[in-house]
mmCIF file of C-alpha atoms in Angstrom:
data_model
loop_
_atom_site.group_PDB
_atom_site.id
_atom_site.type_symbol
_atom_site.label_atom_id
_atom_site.label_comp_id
_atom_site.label_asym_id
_atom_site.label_seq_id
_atom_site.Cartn_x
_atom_site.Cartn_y
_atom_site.Cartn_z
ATOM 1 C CA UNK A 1 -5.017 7.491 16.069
ATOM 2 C CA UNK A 2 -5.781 4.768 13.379
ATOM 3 C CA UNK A 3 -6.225 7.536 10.914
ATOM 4 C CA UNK A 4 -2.807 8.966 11.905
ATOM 5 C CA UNK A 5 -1.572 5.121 11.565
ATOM 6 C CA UNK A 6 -2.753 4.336 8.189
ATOM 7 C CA UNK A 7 -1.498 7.538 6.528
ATOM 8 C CA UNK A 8 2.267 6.957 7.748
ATOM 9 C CA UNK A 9 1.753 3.639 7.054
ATOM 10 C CA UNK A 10 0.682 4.905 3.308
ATOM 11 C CA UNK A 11 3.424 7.575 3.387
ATOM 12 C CA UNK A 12 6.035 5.143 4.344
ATOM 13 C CA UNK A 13 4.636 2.451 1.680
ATOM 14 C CA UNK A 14 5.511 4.686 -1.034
ATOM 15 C CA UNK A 15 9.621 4.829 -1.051
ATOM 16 C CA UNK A 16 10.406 1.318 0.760
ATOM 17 C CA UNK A 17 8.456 -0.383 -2.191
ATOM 18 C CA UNK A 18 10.470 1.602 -4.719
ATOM 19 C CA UNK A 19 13.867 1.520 -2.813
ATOM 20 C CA UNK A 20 13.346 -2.728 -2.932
ATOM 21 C CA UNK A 21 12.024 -2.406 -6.314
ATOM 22 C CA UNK A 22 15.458 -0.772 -7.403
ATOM 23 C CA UNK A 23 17.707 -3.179 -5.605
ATOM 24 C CA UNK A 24 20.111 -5.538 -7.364
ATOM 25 C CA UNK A 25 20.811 -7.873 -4.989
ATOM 26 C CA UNK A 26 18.191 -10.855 -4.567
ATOM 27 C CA UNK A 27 19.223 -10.707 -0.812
ATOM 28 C CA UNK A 28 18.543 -6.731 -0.343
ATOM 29 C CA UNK A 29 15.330 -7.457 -2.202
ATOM 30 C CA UNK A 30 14.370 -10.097 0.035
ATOM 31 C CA UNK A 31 14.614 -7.342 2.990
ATOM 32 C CA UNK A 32 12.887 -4.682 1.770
ATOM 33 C CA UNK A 33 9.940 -7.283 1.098
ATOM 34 C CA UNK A 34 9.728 -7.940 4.436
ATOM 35 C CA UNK A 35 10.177 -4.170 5.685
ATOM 36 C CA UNK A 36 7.305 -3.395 2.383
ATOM 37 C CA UNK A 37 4.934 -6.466 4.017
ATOM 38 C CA UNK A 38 5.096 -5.103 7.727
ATOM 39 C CA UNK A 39 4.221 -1.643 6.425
ATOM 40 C CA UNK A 40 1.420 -2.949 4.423
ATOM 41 C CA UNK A 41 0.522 -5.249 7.133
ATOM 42 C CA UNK A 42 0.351 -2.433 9.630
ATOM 43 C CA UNK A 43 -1.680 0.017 6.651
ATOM 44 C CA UNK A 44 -3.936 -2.723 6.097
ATOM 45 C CA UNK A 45 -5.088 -3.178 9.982
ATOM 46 C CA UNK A 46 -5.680 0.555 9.921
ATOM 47 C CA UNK A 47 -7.895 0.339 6.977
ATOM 48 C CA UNK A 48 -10.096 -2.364 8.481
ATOM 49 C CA UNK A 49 -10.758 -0.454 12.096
ATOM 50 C CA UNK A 50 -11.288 2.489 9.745
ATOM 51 C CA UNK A 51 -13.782 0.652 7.294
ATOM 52 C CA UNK A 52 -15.863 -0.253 10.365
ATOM 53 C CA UNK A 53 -15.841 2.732 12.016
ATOM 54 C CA UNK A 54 -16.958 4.960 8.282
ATOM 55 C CA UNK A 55 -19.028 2.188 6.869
ATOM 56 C CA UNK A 56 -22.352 3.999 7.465
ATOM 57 C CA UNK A 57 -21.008 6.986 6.810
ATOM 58 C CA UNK A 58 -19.418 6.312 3.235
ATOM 59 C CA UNK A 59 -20.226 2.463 2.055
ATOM 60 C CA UNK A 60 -19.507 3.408 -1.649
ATOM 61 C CA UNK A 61 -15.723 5.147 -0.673
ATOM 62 C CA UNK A 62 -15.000 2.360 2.040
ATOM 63 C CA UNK A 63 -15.682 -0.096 -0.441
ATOM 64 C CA UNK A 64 -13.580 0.943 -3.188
ATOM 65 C CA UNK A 65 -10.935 2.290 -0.521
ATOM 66 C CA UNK A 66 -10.790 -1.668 0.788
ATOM 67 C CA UNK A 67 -10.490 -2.887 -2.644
ATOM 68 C CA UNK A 68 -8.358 -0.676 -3.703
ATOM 69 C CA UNK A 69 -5.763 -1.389 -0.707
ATOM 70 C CA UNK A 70 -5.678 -5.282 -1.377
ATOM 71 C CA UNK A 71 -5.053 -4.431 -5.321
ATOM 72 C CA UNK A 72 -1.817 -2.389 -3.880
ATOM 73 C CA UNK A 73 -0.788 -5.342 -1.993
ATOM 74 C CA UNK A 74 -1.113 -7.713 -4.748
ATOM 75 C CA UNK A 75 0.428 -5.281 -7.256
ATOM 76 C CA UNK A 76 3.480 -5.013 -4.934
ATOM 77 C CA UNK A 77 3.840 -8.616 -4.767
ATOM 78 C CA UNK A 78 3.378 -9.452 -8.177
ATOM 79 C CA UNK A 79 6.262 -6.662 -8.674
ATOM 80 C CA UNK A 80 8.602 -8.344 -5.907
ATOM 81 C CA UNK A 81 8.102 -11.360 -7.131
ATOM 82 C CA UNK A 82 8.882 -10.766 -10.614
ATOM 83 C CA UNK A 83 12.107 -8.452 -9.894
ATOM 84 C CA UNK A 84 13.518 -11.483 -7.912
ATOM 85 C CA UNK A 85 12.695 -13.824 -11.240
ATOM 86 C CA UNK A 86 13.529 -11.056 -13.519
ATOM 87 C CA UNK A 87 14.533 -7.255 -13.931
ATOM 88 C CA UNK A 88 11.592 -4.881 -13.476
ATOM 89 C CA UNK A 89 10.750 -2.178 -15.855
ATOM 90 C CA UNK A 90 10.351 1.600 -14.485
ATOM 91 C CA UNK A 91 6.637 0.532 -15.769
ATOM 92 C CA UNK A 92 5.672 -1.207 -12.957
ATOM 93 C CA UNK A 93 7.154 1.237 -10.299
ATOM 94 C CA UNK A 94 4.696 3.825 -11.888
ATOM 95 C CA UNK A 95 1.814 1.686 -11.773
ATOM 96 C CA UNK A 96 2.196 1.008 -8.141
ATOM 97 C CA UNK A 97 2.964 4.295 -7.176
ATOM 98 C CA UNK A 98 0.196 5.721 -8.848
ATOM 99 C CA UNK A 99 -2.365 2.879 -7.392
ATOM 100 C CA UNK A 100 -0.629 3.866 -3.777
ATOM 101 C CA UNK A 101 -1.609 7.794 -4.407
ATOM 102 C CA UNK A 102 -4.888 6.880 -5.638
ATOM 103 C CA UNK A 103 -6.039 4.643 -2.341
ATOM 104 C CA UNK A 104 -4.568 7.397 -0.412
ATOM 105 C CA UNK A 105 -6.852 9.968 -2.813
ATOM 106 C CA UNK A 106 -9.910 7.629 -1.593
ATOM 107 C CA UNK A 107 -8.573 8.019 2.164
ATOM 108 C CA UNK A 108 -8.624 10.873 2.270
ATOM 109 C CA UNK A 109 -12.081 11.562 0.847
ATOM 110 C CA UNK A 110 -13.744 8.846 3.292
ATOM 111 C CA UNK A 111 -12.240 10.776 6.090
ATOM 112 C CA UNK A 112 -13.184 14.051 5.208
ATOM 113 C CA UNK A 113 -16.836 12.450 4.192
ATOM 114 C CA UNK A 114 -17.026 10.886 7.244
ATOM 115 C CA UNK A 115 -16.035 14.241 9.115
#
């Protein structure tokens, strides 16, 4: 169940955090924040019943899986923050995007460790 939890979470992560990275309107930005926080929110409680439950199994790839998850949720904020100061290059979309696949990458190899 948590699994299933955390990788819709992670799924679902993916296009709200571009669809507020590409709005204009500081209000519309503002909303999708709060829609990308309670899906990172929810992602991140999933990764913490699922780093106690694989710790023994994996420490190494539940370490860098937990670390890797609060880099994504600075990296988003940073980005949020900066696209409501400024415009945001297509730069930073990649970056998170890529560090979004990546912690699901390390997920998914925990799991299937942990198996």
């Amino acid at each position: 169940m948590w699994l299933t939890i955390y990788f819709i979470s992670l799924i679902l992560l993916i296009p709200v955090t571009i669809i507020g990275l590409n709005r204009t309107s500081e209000k519309k930005i503002a909303q999708w924040l709060i829609i990308d926080r309670l899906v990172y929110l929810i992602m991140a409680c999933a990764t913490v019943v699922l780093m106690i439950r694989t710790f023994h199994h994996a420490p190494l790839l539940v370490s860098l899986k937990g670390a890797l998850a609060i880099i994504v949720v600075l990296i988003i904020e940073i980005a949020f923050g900066r696209k409501q100061e400024h415009s945001l290059s297509i730069a930073w979309s990649i970056v998170i995007t890529l560090l979004i696949l990546l912690t699901a990458a390390v997920g998914i190899m925990t799991t299937l460790h942990s198996i």
